[in-house]
Amino acid sequence: MAPAQASFGAASQPVILVAGNPNSGKSTLFNALTGAHAKVGNYPGVTVTRTTATATLPGKGKVEFVDLPGSYSLSARSQDEQVAVDAVLGRVGLRPDLVLVVADATALGRALYFAHEIIETGGRVVIALNMVDEARAAGLRIDHERLSAMLEVPVVPVVSRTGENLDTLREVIARALGTPSQPTRLPPLAPEAKRDVERLAAVVAHEVPNLASVSRPWAIWLLLSIDDAPPDELFGIHPHVRRAAAEIRRAALESGRNLDLEIISARYARVDALTAETVFHPAGSARRWTSRLDAVLTHKLWGVLVFSALMLALFQALFTWSEPLISAIETVVAWVQNIVTTNMSAGPFRDLLVDGVIAGVGNVVVFVPQIALLFLFIGIMEDVGYLARVAFVIDRVMGRVGLHGKSFVPMLSGFSCAVPAIMATRTIESRTDRMLTMMVLPLMSCSARLPIYVLVIATVFPPGATVLGGITAGAAALFAMYALSVVAALGAAAVLRRTVLRGPRPTLVLEMPPYRWPVASVLTRSTWRHVRSFIVDAGTIILALTIVMWAALSYPRNSTTSAAFAAQRASVEQSQPPGPARDAALKTLETQEQGAQVRWSAAGRVGRFIEPALDPLGLDWRVGVGILGAFTAREVFVSTLGIVFDIGDADEGNQPLRQTLRSARRADGSTLFTPLSGLALMVFFVLACQCMSTLAVVRRESGSWKWPAFIFGYQTALAYVCALIVYQGGRWAGLQ
């Protein structure tokens, strides 16, 4: 276990942690107390967003607030969940000066369990009893003064959404900072459980002296969190401490005791006593409208239909609402490129600036509209309370292949773009479940693959060709590609859950949050944090890879070729008067020179090098260059083929490009693009991770290059084998 500071000591200004259950209004209260001047970063060692902000308290001056990830308890089975306990107990850095626990007044029992855990750790604690307006509307009456006396910590009723009583809360926090810190406490444990805790606490104090003052809370946390089957994801645990915890748990189990139940039931007994004396319910309440709504939204059939309709609206937004913004970004990028091209003399630096740097920035910014819309929709669904109900409904299906119920929204979003979809996996609490979803998301057939399908289908299938009694061959092929992507993603999830990311079927345990109106300011800031995170972290990688790919497609240059085309251009300029005919001739020469240089470039040479591997798929080196170019973005495959085949300004609807591809021949004189080789090529693009932006975002979200390397490796191998089976199997069956 890494050295840690467990004492309250002193940073440059007091540090206050803001902790609470999900949907408790914690982020709303954080924003209300601190304003909009928050700083966003990551906790040390994990890719969990850390939001901090400075505020002024009466009589205390400036203090720093830290917004912890939402959690139902301090017990943890993953690295992300460990962040909260590390911060509260001071395992990484100094202990906080105070913990502000945000408790949902409408679900006080759940909130008090978490609050009780934090109070046990010692130190200064203030409880903000949030959303008391909703509690009043539901007929609940909470005696917060009695609750404060029983807990021995201040309890302040507030409404963070409207600002009710926030000034009082600030004053209470300021006074609490001036009081002595409380000692650690034990829950009312049975004698056997108490001996187990004390035994492990002694080991913690001996092995990690810096945690001696919080050894008992740390021991309880370990006994509830350590798990050997399957291995947990907790990090930084001293091996002797881990071993002692495992031995204590094993001994309790062998003696017929459930140590988890003993500790948790003792806490809940205390919580039940607290709520019995402080919470008063209205007599004989009728079935609320929310229960009737839940009966529909969590129904096996109606719940799926409602969710499907909402996902259709989400797709509509991602595909069509974002399109004007994406087109505007592309237009601005092209405009800037044109200005630079017009005002700078030709040369390597101009090419780097135009086709490397500016194009790279465009490759980053073009994702922003979809990322913003996706996280806005997810934020609305989560704040309203609907996302938990979706996870409950879909978990029945997703769990069969080892995926978490919350994986469904990111996977559906993958049909639009894998980049925002991978970022959307942050809603999944378990790191293992989140990583599994990320590992299969790139298999979903994103919109960037569609131009490739359109070009290949239009090239290899005659317009009137039909299959299965009237279905056009092109429509059948397109449907098959999308169906293959879904089957591949679910199949890969089932395999990875049993191998690389081994573990049992994920258990979905959640409490349905109440329905609430989302707060616009919280949604806006949350969406901006995700967009900013993508631009700053993943965007730098995408920009660098764009420049690398541009260099590979542009260099080395053939001076002989350049001289020959320069002479041809000079001849055209001398022999033809200015006008459309001369401009067209010069444009043709420019396209031909660009194609010749690409064929001479490093990427062109790599394409020739890998041609023996492509030949069994019915493809040649020119398609290989297109595959390499598609690494910057899949749709670039089309324009790269246009360059290789000397067709300028090519897109998927370009008739000259389609005709050129239809007449293309391999070295042996056979047709390059046939229905069979076209199908093999599309299958390759369905299954291969030919997208550097996706890999960059996986690197950002996983915190390591090993996972993007794994995705690229296994998907490339899967794509190659499946394309090989399609082409060679088709030839064997006489379909060529």
PDB file of C-alpha atoms in Angstrom, residues 417-647:
ATOM      1  CA  CYS A 417     -20.181   6.889 -33.600  1.00  0.00           C
ATOM      2  CA  ALA A 418     -17.971   4.813 -31.312  1.00  0.00           C
ATOM      3  CA  VAL A 419     -16.183   7.857 -29.864  1.00  0.00           C
ATOM      4  CA  PRO A 420     -19.081   9.341 -27.820  1.00  0.00           C
ATOM      5  CA  ALA A 421     -20.396   5.810 -27.183  1.00  0.00           C
ATOM      6  CA  ILE A 422     -17.154   4.784 -25.464  1.00  0.00           C
ATOM      7  CA  MET A 423     -17.242   7.934 -23.352  1.00  0.00           C
ATOM      8  CA  ALA A 424     -20.840   7.076 -22.409  1.00  0.00           C
ATOM      9  CA  THR A 425     -19.636   3.901 -20.653  1.00  0.00           C
ATOM     10  CA  ARG A 426     -18.791   6.168 -17.695  1.00  0.00           C
ATOM     11  CA  THR A 427     -22.340   5.534 -16.464  1.00  0.00           C
ATOM     12  CA  ILE A 428     -21.338   1.908 -15.684  1.00  0.00           C
ATOM     13  CA  GLU A 429     -19.985   1.708 -12.133  1.00  0.00           C
ATOM     14  CA  SER A 430     -17.887  -1.489 -12.333  1.00  0.00           C
ATOM     15  CA  ARG A 431     -14.597  -1.095 -14.170  1.00  0.00           C
ATOM     16  CA  THR A 432     -14.758  -4.695 -15.454  1.00  0.00           C
ATOM     17  CA  ASP A 433     -18.249  -4.187 -16.908  1.00  0.00           C
ATOM     18  CA  ARG A 434     -17.188  -0.829 -18.336  1.00  0.00           C
ATOM     19  CA  MET A 435     -14.052  -2.281 -19.944  1.00  0.00           C
ATOM     20  CA  LEU A 436     -16.027  -5.176 -21.443  1.00  0.00           C
ATOM     21  CA  THR A 437     -18.457  -2.740 -23.042  1.00  0.00           C
ATOM     22  CA  MET A 438     -15.575  -0.676 -24.424  1.00  0.00           C
ATOM     23  CA  MET A 439     -13.922  -3.787 -25.875  1.00  0.00           C
ATOM     24  CA  VAL A 440     -16.961  -4.641 -28.031  1.00  0.00           C
ATOM     25  CA  LEU A 441     -18.313  -1.171 -28.860  1.00  0.00           C
ATOM     26  CA  PRO A 442     -16.072  -0.674 -31.940  1.00  0.00           C
ATOM     27  CA  LEU A 443     -17.796  -3.697 -33.520  1.00  0.00           C
ATOM     28  CA  MET A 444     -21.065  -1.766 -33.777  1.00  0.00           C
ATOM     29  CA  SER A 445     -21.403  -0.522 -37.345  1.00  0.00           C
ATOM     30  CA  CYS A 446     -20.973   3.247 -37.015  1.00  0.00           C
ATOM     31  CA  SER A 447     -22.151   5.829 -39.539  1.00  0.00           C
ATOM     32  CA  ALA A 448     -18.591   6.314 -40.856  1.00  0.00           C
ATOM     33  CA  ARG A 449     -18.728   2.803 -42.366  1.00  0.00           C
ATOM     34  CA  LEU A 450     -21.819   3.633 -44.421  1.00  0.00           C
ATOM     35  CA  PRO A 451     -19.962   5.459 -47.266  1.00  0.00           C
ATOM     36  CA  ILE A 452     -17.790   2.351 -47.691  1.00  0.00           C
ATOM     37  CA  TYR A 453     -20.836   0.067 -47.884  1.00  0.00           C
ATOM     38  CA  VAL A 454     -22.535   2.401 -50.373  1.00  0.00           C
ATOM     39  CA  LEU A 455     -19.485   2.595 -52.650  1.00  0.00           C
ATOM     40  CA  VAL A 456     -18.757  -1.138 -52.611  1.00  0.00           C
ATOM     41  CA  ILE A 457     -22.403  -2.192 -53.061  1.00  0.00           C
ATOM     42  CA  ALA A 458     -22.896   0.239 -55.965  1.00  0.00           C
ATOM     43  CA  THR A 459     -19.665  -1.018 -57.538  1.00  0.00           C
ATOM     44  CA  VAL A 460     -20.130  -4.801 -57.330  1.00  0.00           C
ATOM     45  CA  PHE A 461     -23.915  -5.296 -57.511  1.00  0.00           C
ATOM     46  CA  PRO A 462     -25.927  -4.373 -60.628  1.00  0.00           C
ATOM     47  CA  PRO A 463     -28.852  -2.057 -59.774  1.00  0.00           C
ATOM     48  CA  GLY A 464     -31.469  -4.645 -60.741  1.00  0.00           C
ATOM     49  CA  ALA A 465     -29.906  -7.645 -58.987  1.00  0.00           C
ATOM     50  CA  THR A 466     -32.257  -9.317 -56.495  1.00  0.00           C
ATOM     51  CA  VAL A 467     -32.069 -12.132 -53.949  1.00  0.00           C
ATOM     52  CA  LEU A 468     -34.631 -14.124 -51.971  1.00  0.00           C
ATOM     53  CA  GLY A 469     -37.457 -13.445 -54.350  1.00  0.00           C
ATOM     54  CA  GLY A 470     -37.349  -9.707 -54.872  1.00  0.00           C
ATOM     55  CA  ILE A 471     -35.078  -8.110 -52.248  1.00  0.00           C
ATOM     56  CA  THR A 472     -32.372  -6.102 -53.972  1.00  0.00           C
ATOM     57  CA  ALA A 473     -28.887  -7.509 -53.532  1.00  0.00           C
ATOM     58  CA  GLY A 474     -27.614  -4.178 -52.249  1.00  0.00           C
ATOM     59  CA  ALA A 475     -30.288  -3.913 -49.550  1.00  0.00           C
ATOM     60  CA  ALA A 476     -29.651  -7.509 -48.452  1.00  0.00           C
ATOM     61  CA  ALA A 477     -25.907  -6.886 -48.272  1.00  0.00           C
ATOM     62  CA  LEU A 478     -26.378  -3.690 -46.264  1.00  0.00           C
ATOM     63  CA  PHE A 479     -28.736  -5.421 -43.815  1.00  0.00           C
ATOM     64  CA  ALA A 480     -26.269  -8.294 -43.478  1.00  0.00           C
ATOM     65  CA  MET A 481     -23.456  -5.906 -42.521  1.00  0.00           C
ATOM     66  CA  TYR A 482     -25.468  -4.305 -39.731  1.00  0.00           C
ATOM     67  CA  ALA A 483     -26.742  -7.665 -38.496  1.00  0.00           C
ATOM     68  CA  LEU A 484     -23.174  -9.005 -38.509  1.00  0.00           C
ATOM     69  CA  SER A 485     -22.000  -6.087 -36.388  1.00  0.00           C
ATOM     70  CA  VAL A 486     -24.614  -6.796 -33.694  1.00  0.00           C
ATOM     71  CA  VAL A 487     -23.962 -10.543 -33.655  1.00  0.00           C
ATOM     72  CA  ALA A 488     -20.199  -9.966 -33.536  1.00  0.00           C
ATOM     73  CA  ALA A 489     -20.478  -7.496 -30.637  1.00  0.00           C
ATOM     74  CA  LEU A 490     -22.676  -9.795 -28.551  1.00  0.00           C
ATOM     75  CA  GLY A 491     -20.558 -12.844 -29.400  1.00  0.00           C
ATOM     76  CA  ALA A 492     -17.332 -11.036 -28.537  1.00  0.00           C
ATOM     77  CA  ALA A 493     -18.843  -9.938 -25.218  1.00  0.00           C
ATOM     78  CA  ALA A 494     -19.761 -13.528 -24.352  1.00  0.00           C
ATOM     79  CA  VAL A 495     -16.244 -14.748 -25.174  1.00  0.00           C
ATOM     80  CA  LEU A 496     -14.374 -11.908 -23.443  1.00  0.00           C
ATOM     81  CA  ARG A 497     -16.519 -12.273 -20.293  1.00  0.00           C
ATOM     82  CA  ARG A 498     -15.302 -15.870 -20.060  1.00  0.00           C
ATOM     83  CA  THR A 499     -11.657 -15.178 -20.934  1.00  0.00           C
ATOM     84  CA  VAL A 500      -9.832 -11.832 -20.840  1.00  0.00           C
ATOM     85  CA  LEU A 501     -12.400 -10.063 -18.636  1.00  0.00           C
ATOM     86  CA  ARG A 502     -13.479 -13.157 -16.770  1.00  0.00           C
ATOM     87  CA  GLY A 503     -16.219 -12.813 -14.237  1.00  0.00           C
ATOM     88  CA  PRO A 504     -19.741 -13.907 -13.364  1.00  0.00           C
ATOM     89  CA  ARG A 505     -22.823 -12.498 -15.012  1.00  0.00           C
ATOM     90  CA  PRO A 506     -22.967  -8.892 -13.760  1.00  0.00           C
ATOM     91  CA  THR A 507     -25.505  -8.344 -11.026  1.00  0.00           C
ATOM     92  CA  LEU A 508     -27.593  -5.222 -11.388  1.00  0.00           C
ATOM     93  CA  VAL A 509     -28.490  -3.885  -7.959  1.00  0.00           C
ATOM     94  CA  LEU A 510     -30.144  -0.475  -7.898  1.00  0.00           C
ATOM     95  CA  GLU A 511     -32.858   1.488  -6.193  1.00  0.00           C
ATOM     96  CA  MET A 512     -35.308   3.293  -8.429  1.00  0.00           C
ATOM     97  CA  PRO A 513     -34.721   7.022  -7.906  1.00  0.00           C
ATOM     98  CA  PRO A 514     -37.720   9.351  -7.755  1.00  0.00           C
ATOM     99  CA  TYR A 515     -38.735  11.240 -10.891  1.00  0.00           C
ATOM    100  CA  ARG A 516     -37.407  14.798 -10.975  1.00  0.00           C
ATOM    101  CA  TRP A 517     -37.046  17.670 -13.390  1.00  0.00           C
ATOM    102  CA  PRO A 518     -33.409  18.029 -14.487  1.00  0.00           C
ATOM    103  CA  VAL A 519     -31.553  21.211 -13.591  1.00  0.00           C
ATOM    104  CA  ALA A 520     -30.418  23.018 -16.751  1.00  0.00           C
ATOM    105  CA  SER A 521     -27.250  24.479 -15.217  1.00  0.00           C
ATOM    106  CA  VAL A 522     -26.106  21.061 -13.968  1.00  0.00           C
ATOM    107  CA  LEU A 523     -26.802  19.452 -17.343  1.00  0.00           C
ATOM    108  CA  THR A 524     -24.901  22.183 -19.172  1.00  0.00           C
ATOM    109  CA  ARG A 525     -21.839  21.934 -16.950  1.00  0.00           C
ATOM    110  CA  SER A 526     -21.841  18.133 -17.022  1.00  0.00           C
ATOM    111  CA  THR A 527     -22.071  18.089 -20.830  1.00  0.00           C
ATOM    112  CA  TRP A 528     -19.294  20.654 -21.126  1.00  0.00           C
ATOM    113  CA  ARG A 529     -17.047  18.611 -18.812  1.00  0.00           C
ATOM    114  CA  HIS A 530     -17.383  15.584 -21.084  1.00  0.00           C
ATOM    115  CA  VAL A 531     -16.773  17.626 -24.245  1.00  0.00           C
ATOM    116  CA  ARG A 532     -13.768  19.353 -22.694  1.00  0.00           C
ATOM    117  CA  SER A 533     -12.376  16.026 -21.507  1.00  0.00           C
ATOM    118  CA  PHE A 534     -12.561  14.661 -25.062  1.00  0.00           C
ATOM    119  CA  ILE A 535     -10.963  17.729 -26.655  1.00  0.00           C
ATOM    120  CA  VAL A 536      -8.105  18.015 -24.150  1.00  0.00           C
ATOM    121  CA  ASP A 537      -7.265  14.344 -23.630  1.00  0.00           C
ATOM    122  CA  ALA A 538      -8.336  12.304 -26.651  1.00  0.00           C
ATOM    123  CA  GLY A 539      -8.072  15.244 -29.069  1.00  0.00           C
ATOM    124  CA  THR A 540      -4.318  15.605 -28.638  1.00  0.00           C
ATOM    125  CA  ILE A 541      -3.823  11.940 -29.537  1.00  0.00           C
ATOM    126  CA  ILE A 542      -6.121  12.197 -32.563  1.00  0.00           C
ATOM    127  CA  LEU A 543      -4.263  15.293 -33.788  1.00  0.00           C
ATOM    128  CA  ALA A 544      -0.890  13.566 -33.453  1.00  0.00           C
ATOM    129  CA  LEU A 545      -2.088  10.424 -35.243  1.00  0.00           C
ATOM    130  CA  THR A 546      -3.617  12.512 -38.039  1.00  0.00           C
ATOM    131  CA  ILE A 547      -0.253  14.171 -38.668  1.00  0.00           C
ATOM    132  CA  VAL A 548       1.503  10.786 -38.630  1.00  0.00           C
ATOM    133  CA  MET A 549      -0.960   9.328 -41.159  1.00  0.00           C
ATOM    134  CA  TRP A 550      -0.663  12.420 -43.372  1.00  0.00           C
ATOM    135  CA  ALA A 551       3.114  12.030 -43.382  1.00  0.00           C
ATOM    136  CA  ALA A 552       2.831   8.318 -44.225  1.00  0.00           C
ATOM    137  CA  LEU A 553       0.561   9.108 -47.207  1.00  0.00           C
ATOM    138  CA  SER A 554       2.693  12.048 -48.396  1.00  0.00           C
ATOM    139  CA  TYR A 555       6.339  11.042 -47.902  1.00  0.00           C
ATOM    140  CA  PRO A 556       8.825  10.231 -49.216  1.00  0.00           C
ATOM    141  CA  ARG A 557       8.178  12.195 -52.387  1.00  0.00           C
ATOM    142  CA  ASN A 558       9.472  11.169 -55.797  1.00  0.00           C
ATOM    143  CA  SER A 559      11.428  14.111 -57.234  1.00  0.00           C
ATOM    144  CA  THR A 560      11.403  12.578 -60.712  1.00  0.00           C
ATOM    145  CA  THR A 561       7.621  12.357 -60.656  1.00  0.00           C
ATOM    146  CA  SER A 562       7.348  15.942 -59.385  1.00  0.00           C
ATOM    147  CA  ALA A 563       9.604  17.208 -62.170  1.00  0.00           C
ATOM    148  CA  ALA A 564       7.678  15.296 -64.852  1.00  0.00           C
ATOM    149  CA  PHE A 565       4.315  16.691 -63.753  1.00  0.00           C
ATOM    150  CA  ALA A 566       5.762  20.186 -63.392  1.00  0.00           C
ATOM    151  CA  ALA A 567       6.838  19.990 -67.032  1.00  0.00           C
ATOM    152  CA  GLN A 568       3.379  18.805 -68.096  1.00  0.00           C
ATOM    153  CA  ARG A 569       1.732  21.660 -66.202  1.00  0.00           C
ATOM    154  CA  ALA A 570       4.058  24.175 -67.830  1.00  0.00           C
ATOM    155  CA  SER A 571       3.193  22.709 -71.238  1.00  0.00           C
ATOM    156  CA  VAL A 572      -0.546  23.028 -70.568  1.00  0.00           C
ATOM    157  CA  GLU A 573      -0.189  26.621 -69.328  1.00  0.00           C
ATOM    158  CA  GLN A 574       1.781  27.557 -72.450  1.00  0.00           C
ATOM    159  CA  SER A 575      -0.396  25.746 -74.981  1.00  0.00           C
ATOM    160  CA  GLN A 576      -3.868  26.581 -73.651  1.00  0.00           C
ATOM    161  CA  PRO A 577      -5.416  29.989 -72.996  1.00  0.00           C
ATOM    162  CA  PRO A 578      -6.834  30.705 -69.523  1.00  0.00           C
ATOM    163  CA  GLY A 579     -10.294  29.223 -69.087  1.00  0.00           C
ATOM    164  CA  PRO A 580     -12.287  26.196 -67.910  1.00  0.00           C
ATOM    165  CA  ALA A 581     -10.506  23.784 -70.279  1.00  0.00           C
ATOM    166  CA  ARG A 582      -7.048  24.689 -68.964  1.00  0.00           C
ATOM    167  CA  ASP A 583      -8.262  24.598 -65.346  1.00  0.00           C
ATOM    168  CA  ALA A 584      -9.701  21.121 -65.895  1.00  0.00           C
ATOM    169  CA  ALA A 585      -6.483  19.896 -67.487  1.00  0.00           C
ATOM    170  CA  LEU A 586      -4.400  21.273 -64.609  1.00  0.00           C
ATOM    171  CA  LYS A 587      -6.790  19.703 -62.086  1.00  0.00           C
ATOM    172  CA  THR A 588      -6.424  16.332 -63.803  1.00  0.00           C
ATOM    173  CA  LEU A 589      -2.623  16.605 -63.661  1.00  0.00           C
ATOM    174  CA  GLU A 590      -2.798  17.548 -59.974  1.00  0.00           C
ATOM    175  CA  THR A 591      -4.934  14.490 -59.221  1.00  0.00           C
ATOM    176  CA  GLN A 592      -2.648  12.204 -61.227  1.00  0.00           C
ATOM    177  CA  GLU A 593       0.446  13.553 -59.474  1.00  0.00           C
ATOM    178  CA  GLN A 594      -1.175  13.122 -56.082  1.00  0.00           C
ATOM    179  CA  GLY A 595      -1.997   9.514 -56.938  1.00  0.00           C
ATOM    180  CA  ALA A 596       1.539   8.846 -58.176  1.00  0.00           C
ATOM    181  CA  GLN A 597       3.044  10.334 -55.005  1.00  0.00           C
ATOM    182  CA  VAL A 598       0.724   8.288 -52.776  1.00  0.00           C
ATOM    183  CA  ARG A 599       1.770   5.142 -54.613  1.00  0.00           C
ATOM    184  CA  TRP A 600       5.411   6.115 -53.968  1.00  0.00           C
ATOM    185  CA  SER A 601       4.799   7.101 -50.300  1.00  0.00           C
ATOM    186  CA  ALA A 602       5.459   5.047 -47.181  1.00  0.00           C
ATOM    187  CA  ALA A 603       1.790   4.054 -47.054  1.00  0.00           C
ATOM    188  CA  GLY A 604       1.933   2.984 -50.708  1.00  0.00           C
ATOM    189  CA  ARG A 605       4.979   0.840 -49.997  1.00  0.00           C
ATOM    190  CA  VAL A 606       3.302  -0.686 -46.956  1.00  0.00           C
ATOM    191  CA  GLY A 607       0.279  -1.403 -49.166  1.00  0.00           C
ATOM    192  CA  ARG A 608       2.501  -3.320 -51.585  1.00  0.00           C
ATOM    193  CA  PHE A 609       4.187  -5.063 -48.663  1.00  0.00           C
ATOM    194  CA  ILE A 610       0.901  -6.368 -47.261  1.00  0.00           C
ATOM    195  CA  GLU A 611      -0.492  -7.330 -50.692  1.00  0.00           C
ATOM    196  CA  PRO A 612       0.343 -11.056 -50.186  1.00  0.00           C
ATOM    197  CA  ALA A 613      -1.921 -10.976 -47.111  1.00  0.00           C
ATOM    198  CA  LEU A 614      -4.698  -9.206 -49.026  1.00  0.00           C
ATOM    199  CA  ASP A 615      -4.605 -11.464 -52.065  1.00  0.00           C
ATOM    200  CA  PRO A 616      -6.449 -14.356 -50.301  1.00  0.00           C
ATOM    201  CA  LEU A 617      -9.254 -11.869 -49.647  1.00  0.00           C
ATOM    202  CA  GLY A 618      -9.532 -11.021 -53.338  1.00  0.00           C
ATOM    203  CA  LEU A 619      -7.941  -7.586 -52.837  1.00  0.00           C
ATOM    204  CA  ASP A 620      -4.714  -5.949 -53.964  1.00  0.00           C
ATOM    205  CA  TRP A 621      -2.223  -3.333 -52.758  1.00  0.00           C
ATOM    206  CA  ARG A 622      -4.358  -0.387 -53.909  1.00  0.00           C
ATOM    207  CA  VAL A 623      -7.159  -1.453 -51.569  1.00  0.00           C
ATOM    208  CA  GLY A 624      -4.459  -1.899 -48.912  1.00  0.00           C
ATOM    209  CA  VAL A 625      -3.486   1.770 -49.269  1.00  0.00           C
ATOM    210  CA  GLY A 626      -7.153   2.677 -48.848  1.00  0.00           C
ATOM    211  CA  ILE A 627      -7.349   0.576 -45.682  1.00  0.00           C
ATOM    212  CA  LEU A 628      -4.288   2.354 -44.288  1.00  0.00           C
ATOM    213  CA  GLY A 629      -5.738   5.758 -45.143  1.00  0.00           C
ATOM    214  CA  ALA A 630      -9.023   4.790 -43.474  1.00  0.00           C
ATOM    215  CA  PHE A 631      -7.216   4.614 -40.144  1.00  0.00           C
ATOM    216  CA  THR A 632      -7.570   8.405 -39.819  1.00  0.00           C
ATOM    217  CA  ALA A 633     -11.342   7.989 -40.334  1.00  0.00           C
ATOM    218  CA  ARG A 634     -13.143   5.102 -41.999  1.00  0.00           C
ATOM    219  CA  GLU A 635     -14.892   7.271 -44.574  1.00  0.00           C
ATOM    220  CA  VAL A 636     -11.452   8.432 -45.783  1.00  0.00           C
ATOM    221  CA  PHE A 637     -11.183   5.004 -47.456  1.00  0.00           C
ATOM    222  CA  VAL A 638     -13.343   6.326 -50.291  1.00  0.00           C
ATOM    223  CA  SER A 639     -11.279   9.461 -50.983  1.00  0.00           C
ATOM    224  CA  THR A 640      -8.013   7.524 -50.623  1.00  0.00           C
ATOM    225  CA  LEU A 641      -9.172   5.042 -53.266  1.00  0.00           C
ATOM    226  CA  GLY A 642     -10.014   8.015 -55.454  1.00  0.00           C
ATOM    227  CA  ILE A 643      -6.436   9.304 -55.107  1.00  0.00           C
ATOM    228  CA  VAL A 644      -4.898   5.877 -55.769  1.00  0.00           C
ATOM    229  CA  PHE A 645      -7.060   5.423 -58.885  1.00  0.00           C
ATOM    230  CA  ASP A 646      -6.486   9.044 -60.052  1.00  0.00           C
ATOM    231  CA  ILE A 647     -10.073  10.199 -59.484  1.00  0.00           C
TER     232      ILE A 647
END
